[in-house]
PDB file of C-alpha atoms in Angstrom:
ATOM      1  CA  MET A  29     149.416 192.973 -12.176  1.00 54.00           C
ATOM      2  CA  SER A  30     149.923 192.456  -8.466  1.00 70.00           C
ATOM      3  CA  VAL A  31     149.479 188.963  -7.104  1.00 88.00           C
ATOM      4  CA  SER A  32     148.005 188.380  -3.679  1.00 93.00           C
ATOM      5  CA  MET A  33     146.741 185.642  -1.406  1.00 96.00           C
ATOM      6  CA  LYS A  34     143.875 185.669   1.088  1.00 97.00           C
ATOM      7  CA  ALA A  35     144.834 185.466   4.756  1.00 97.00           C
ATOM      8  CA  LYS A  36     142.285 184.356   7.344  1.00 97.00           C
ATOM      9  CA  VAL A  37     143.167 184.880  11.005  1.00 98.00           C
ATOM     10  CA  ARG A  38     141.092 183.475  13.879  1.00 97.00           C
ATOM     11  CA  VAL A  39     141.787 184.866  17.345  1.00 97.00           C
ATOM     12  CA  PHE A  40     140.315 183.246  20.458  1.00 95.00           C
ATOM     13  CA  LEU A  41     140.861 183.589  24.168  1.00 96.00           C
ATOM     14  CA  LYS A  42     143.030 180.735  25.406  1.00 96.00           C
ATOM     15  CA  ALA A  43     141.289 177.837  27.138  1.00 91.00           C
ATOM     16  CA  GLY A  44     141.196 178.635  30.837  1.00 92.00           C
ATOM     17  CA  VAL A  45     140.777 182.384  30.312  1.00 95.00           C
ATOM     18  CA  LEU A  46     137.258 183.420  31.326  1.00 95.00           C
ATOM     19  CA  ASP A  47     135.330 184.472  28.227  1.00 96.00           C
ATOM     20  CA  VAL A  48     132.964 187.071  29.664  1.00 96.00           C
ATOM     21  CA  GLN A  49     131.491 187.951  26.274  1.00 96.00           C
ATOM     22  CA  GLY A  50     130.857 184.262  25.598  1.00 97.00           C
ATOM     23  CA  LYS A  51     129.106 183.859  28.942  1.00 97.00           C
ATOM     24  CA  ALA A  52     126.916 186.897  28.181  1.00 98.00           C
ATOM     25  CA  VAL A  53     125.962 185.484  24.772  1.00 98.00           C
ATOM     26  CA  GLU A  54     125.198 182.098  26.331  1.00 98.00           C
ATOM     27  CA  GLN A  55     122.887 183.608  28.947  1.00 98.00           C
ATOM     28  CA  ALA A  56     121.159 185.757  26.321  1.00 98.00           C
ATOM     29  CA  LEU A  57     120.573 182.684  24.103  1.00 98.00           C
ATOM     30  CA  HIS A  58     119.165 180.769  27.071  1.00 98.00           C
ATOM     31  CA  GLY A  59     116.914 183.748  27.779  1.00 98.00           C
ATOM     32  CA  LEU A  60     115.601 183.579  24.212  1.00 97.00           C
ATOM     33  CA  GLY A  61     114.712 179.913  24.687  1.00 97.00           C
ATOM     34  CA  PHE A  62     117.752 178.294  23.056  1.00 97.00           C
ATOM     35  CA  ALA A  63     118.359 176.007  26.017  1.00 96.00           C
ATOM     36  CA  GLY A  64     120.653 173.530  24.242  1.00 95.00           C
ATOM     37  CA  VAL A  65     123.545 175.979  23.868  1.00 97.00           C
ATOM     38  CA  SER A  66     126.715 175.659  25.967  1.00 97.00           C
ATOM     39  CA  GLU A  67     130.449 176.414  25.919  1.00 96.00           C
ATOM     40  CA  VAL A  68     130.076 179.659  23.978  1.00 97.00           C
ATOM     41  CA  ARG A  69     133.383 181.276  22.978  1.00 96.00           C
ATOM     42  CA  VAL A  70     133.542 184.585  21.138  1.00 97.00           C
ATOM     43  CA  GLY A  71     136.558 185.427  19.005  1.00 97.00           C
ATOM     44  CA  ARG A  72     137.708 187.723  16.221  1.00 96.00           C
ATOM     45  CA  LEU A  73     138.174 187.064  12.531  1.00 97.00           C
ATOM     46  CA  ILE A  74     140.556 189.184  10.495  1.00 98.00           C
ATOM     47  CA  ASP A  75     140.520 188.531   6.744  1.00 96.00           C
ATOM     48  CA  PHE A  76     142.760 190.378   4.304  1.00 97.00           C
ATOM     49  CA  ASP A  77     144.768 190.227   1.109  1.00 97.00           C
ATOM     50  CA  VAL A  78     148.518 189.867   1.392  1.00 97.00           C
ATOM     51  CA  ALA A  79     150.831 190.528  -1.535  1.00 96.00           C
ATOM     52  CA  GLY A  80     153.103 187.740  -2.788  1.00 94.00           C
ATOM     53  CA  THR A  81     153.033 184.272  -4.263  1.00 94.00           C
ATOM     54  CA  ASP A  82     154.736 182.120  -1.589  1.00 95.00           C
ATOM     55  CA  PRO A  83     152.147 180.757   0.896  1.00 95.00           C
ATOM     56  CA  ALA A  84     154.795 179.689   3.442  1.00 96.00           C
ATOM     57  CA  LYS A  85     156.378 183.141   3.458  1.00 96.00           C
ATOM     58  CA  ALA A  86     152.954 184.796   3.682  1.00 96.00           C
ATOM     59  CA  LYS A  87     151.989 182.582   6.630  1.00 97.00           C
ATOM     60  CA  ALA A  88     155.165 183.525   8.504  1.00 97.00           C
ATOM     61  CA  GLU A  89     154.518 187.210   7.817  1.00 97.00           C
ATOM     62  CA  VAL A  90     150.890 186.967   9.014  1.00 98.00           C
ATOM     63  CA  GLU A  91     152.028 185.153  12.182  1.00 97.00           C
ATOM     64  CA  ALA A  92     154.397 188.065  12.813  1.00 97.00           C
ATOM     65  CA  MET A  93     151.421 190.448  12.384  1.00 97.00           C
ATOM     66  CA  CYS A  94     149.501 188.417  14.977  1.00 97.00           C
ATOM     67  CA  HIS A  95     152.333 188.657  17.479  1.00 96.00           C
ATOM     68  CA  ARG A  96     152.770 192.393  16.930  1.00 96.00           C
ATOM     69  CA  LEU A  97     149.199 193.638  16.495  1.00 97.00           C
ATOM     70  CA  LEU A  98     146.334 191.256  15.795  1.00 97.00           C
ATOM     71  CA  ALA A  99     146.360 189.118  18.940  1.00 97.00           C
ATOM     72  CA  ASN A 100     147.328 189.476  22.578  1.00 95.00           C
ATOM     73  CA  PRO A 101     149.626 186.463  23.019  1.00 92.00           C
ATOM     74  CA  VAL A 102     149.285 186.635  26.805  1.00 94.00           C
ATOM     75  CA  ILE A 103     145.633 185.616  26.821  1.00 96.00           C
ATOM     76  CA  GLU A 104     144.783 184.822  23.192  1.00 97.00           C
ATOM     77  CA  SER A 105     145.675 182.111  20.729  1.00 96.00           C
ATOM     78  CA  PHE A 106     145.443 182.454  16.956  1.00 97.00           C
ATOM     79  CA  GLU A 107     145.237 180.362  13.808  1.00 97.00           C
ATOM     80  CA  VAL A 108     146.450 181.555  10.413  1.00 98.00           C
ATOM     81  CA  GLU A 109     145.144 180.165   7.125  1.00 97.00           C
ATOM     82  CA  ILE A 110     146.438 181.232   3.718  1.00 97.00           C
ATOM     83  CA  VAL A 111     144.183 180.443   0.754  1.00 93.00           C
TER      84      VAL A 111
ATOM     85  CA  MET B   5     124.923 161.033  28.097  1.00 54.00           C
ATOM     86  CA  SER B   6     123.992 164.204  26.251  1.00 70.00           C
ATOM     87  CA  VAL B   7     124.906 164.444  22.586  1.00 88.00           C
ATOM     88  CA  SER B   8     125.951 167.714  21.043  1.00 93.00           C
ATOM     89  CA  MET B   9     127.414 169.201  17.875  1.00 96.00           C
ATOM     90  CA  LYS B  10     129.820 172.084  17.428  1.00 97.00           C
ATOM     91  CA  ALA B  11     128.415 175.220  15.815  1.00 97.00           C
ATOM     92  CA  LYS B  12     130.759 177.775  14.247  1.00 97.00           C
ATOM     93  CA  VAL B  13     129.285 181.153  13.319  1.00 98.00           C
ATOM     94  CA  ARG B  14     131.168 183.776  11.316  1.00 97.00           C
ATOM     95  CA  VAL B  15     129.740 187.296  11.269  1.00 97.00           C
ATOM     96  CA  PHE B  16     131.062 189.955   8.882  1.00 96.00           C
ATOM     97  CA  LEU B  17     129.931 193.387   7.816  1.00 96.00           C
ATOM     98  CA  LYS B  18     128.227 193.180   4.430  1.00 96.00           C
ATOM     99  CA  ALA B  19     130.260 194.193   1.401  1.00 91.00           C
ATOM    100  CA  GLY B  20     129.694 197.897   0.851  1.00 92.00           C
ATOM    101  CA  VAL B  21     129.409 198.695   4.559  1.00 95.00           C
ATOM    102  CA  LEU B  22     132.459 200.683   5.660  1.00 95.00           C
ATOM    103  CA  ASP B  23     134.560 198.522   7.994  1.00 96.00           C
ATOM    104  CA  VAL B  24     136.123 201.171  10.237  1.00 96.00           C
ATOM    105  CA  GLN B  25     137.860 198.610  12.443  1.00 96.00           C
ATOM    106  CA  GLY B  26     139.312 196.923   9.349  1.00 97.00           C
ATOM    107  CA  LYS B  27     140.619 200.249   8.048  1.00 97.00           C
ATOM    108  CA  ALA B  28     142.237 200.960  11.423  1.00 98.00           C
ATOM    109  CA  VAL B  29     143.923 197.538  11.462  1.00 98.00           C
ATOM    110  CA  GLU B  30     145.113 198.043   7.880  1.00 98.00           C
ATOM    111  CA  GLN B  31     146.682 201.406   8.681  1.00 98.00           C
ATOM    112  CA  ALA B  32     148.306 200.029  11.825  1.00 98.00           C
ATOM    113  CA  LEU B  33     149.803 197.105   9.852  1.00 98.00           C
ATOM    114  CA  HIS B  34     151.143 199.512   7.227  1.00 98.00           C
ATOM    115  CA  GLY B  35     152.638 201.577  10.047  1.00 98.00           C
ATOM    116  CA  LEU B  36     154.429 198.484  11.340  1.00 97.00           C
ATOM    117  CA  GLY B  37     155.967 197.931   7.906  1.00 97.00           C
ATOM    118  CA  PHE B  38     153.562 195.281   6.562  1.00 97.00           C
ATOM    119  CA  ALA B  39     153.010 197.162   3.305  1.00 96.00           C
ATOM    120  CA  GLY B  40     151.525 194.264   1.315  1.00 95.00           C
ATOM    121  CA  VAL B  41     148.283 194.128   3.315  1.00 97.00           C
ATOM    122  CA  SER B  42     144.986 195.338   1.825  1.00 97.00           C
ATOM    123  CA  GLU B  43     141.222 194.787   2.024  1.00 96.00           C
ATOM    124  CA  VAL B  44     141.213 194.120   5.770  1.00 97.00           C
ATOM    125  CA  ARG B  45     137.827 193.043   7.157  1.00 96.00           C
ATOM    126  CA  VAL B  46     137.263 192.358  10.841  1.00 97.00           C
ATOM    127  CA  GLY B  47     134.466 190.050  11.946  1.00 97.00           C
ATOM    128  CA  ARG B  48     133.286 187.984  14.895  1.00 96.00           C
ATOM    129  CA  LEU B  49     133.481 184.278  15.522  1.00 97.00           C
ATOM    130  CA  ILE B  50     131.032 182.592  17.855  1.00 98.00           C
ATOM    131  CA  ASP B  51     131.718 178.910  18.569  1.00 96.00           C
ATOM    132  CA  PHE B  52     129.529 176.807  20.807  1.00 97.00           C
ATOM    133  CA  ASP B  53     128.049 173.406  21.519  1.00 97.00           C
ATOM    134  CA  VAL B  54     124.446 172.797  20.563  1.00 97.00           C
ATOM    135  CA  ALA B  55     122.477 169.835  21.885  1.00 96.00           C
ATOM    136  CA  GLY B  56     121.008 167.329  19.444  1.00 94.00           C
ATOM    137  CA  THR B  57     121.987 164.874  16.750  1.00 94.00           C
ATOM    138  CA  ASP B  58     120.384 166.302  13.579  1.00 95.00           C
ATOM    139  CA  PRO B  59     122.812 168.679  11.786  1.00 95.00           C
ATOM    140  CA  ALA B  60     120.106 170.171   9.531  1.00 96.00           C
ATOM    141  CA  LYS B  61     117.879 170.967  12.518  1.00 96.00           C
ATOM    142  CA  ALA B  62     120.846 172.391  14.447  1.00 96.00           C
ATOM    143  CA  LYS B  63     121.795 174.608  11.499  1.00 97.00           C
ATOM    144  CA  ALA B  64     118.268 176.007  11.260  1.00 97.00           C
ATOM    145  CA  GLU B  65     118.272 176.677  15.009  1.00 97.00           C
ATOM    146  CA  VAL B  66     121.652 178.443  14.870  1.00 98.00           C
ATOM    147  CA  GLU B  67     120.482 180.564  11.925  1.00 97.00           C
ATOM    148  CA  ALA B  68     117.509 181.612  14.061  1.00 97.00           C
ATOM    149  CA  MET B  69     119.978 182.570  16.837  1.00 97.00           C
ATOM    150  CA  CYS B  70     121.882 184.707  14.316  1.00 97.00           C
ATOM    151  CA  HIS B  71     118.738 186.540  13.261  1.00 96.00           C
ATOM    152  CA  ARG B  72     117.646 187.130  16.845  1.00 96.00           C
ATOM    153  CA  LEU B  73     120.926 187.839  18.664  1.00 97.00           C
ATOM    154  CA  LEU B  74     124.272 187.006  17.106  1.00 97.00           C
ATOM    155  CA  ALA B  75     124.236 189.218  14.008  1.00 97.00           C
ATOM    156  CA  ASN B  76     122.708 192.513  12.941  1.00 95.00           C
ATOM    157  CA  PRO B  77     121.021 191.499   9.670  1.00 92.00           C
ATOM    158  CA  VAL B  78     120.792 195.136   8.555  1.00 94.00           C
ATOM    159  CA  ILE B  79     124.545 195.536   8.103  1.00 96.00           C
ATOM    160  CA  GLU B  80     126.018 192.082   8.766  1.00 97.00           C
ATOM    161  CA  SER B  81     126.036 188.759   6.988  1.00 96.00           C
ATOM    162  CA  PHE B  82     126.726 185.432   8.672  1.00 97.00           C
ATOM    163  CA  GLU B  83     127.778 181.889   7.870  1.00 97.00           C
ATOM    164  CA  VAL B  84     126.857 178.877   9.997  1.00 98.00           C
ATOM    165  CA  GLU B  85     128.845 175.658  10.043  1.00 97.00           C
ATOM    166  CA  ILE B  86     127.856 172.586  12.048  1.00 97.00           C
ATOM    167  CA  VAL B  87     130.615 170.038  12.672  1.00 93.00           C
TER     168      VAL B  87
END
């Protein structure tokens, strides 16, 4: 039996980087009558199973995945959660 | 002073709907040597401020936003969190 943990990665544009998609969503929500909405930020979620039993080792491996593929470290920040 | 709450929306493809982007990420991670990764699902995160002080009312309003703009209820499911 293989043992695995769930990894949850959240990727967002860094504060200060213009979030064009967020602005578009905000304007569309205002257009639909949801006037109380502000500061919209749109990000990506990547959930997956990762083999192993050591959460600390898995977290380090997933952070390496973020640096190499899942996020653009120039303009994006990420959070990794292992559950 | 205006009072607002933070809304966090997670949108994922429903189980059973082929997640092409997830498959592409999975193959790319395998190609980089991360062999222990499986069941990759890619979703969207939409975080924003919503005016008001009643969390239950805010949650209902954000769920309405999901149905009308933020998610495609035919193939996507969503979760709303108010903090």
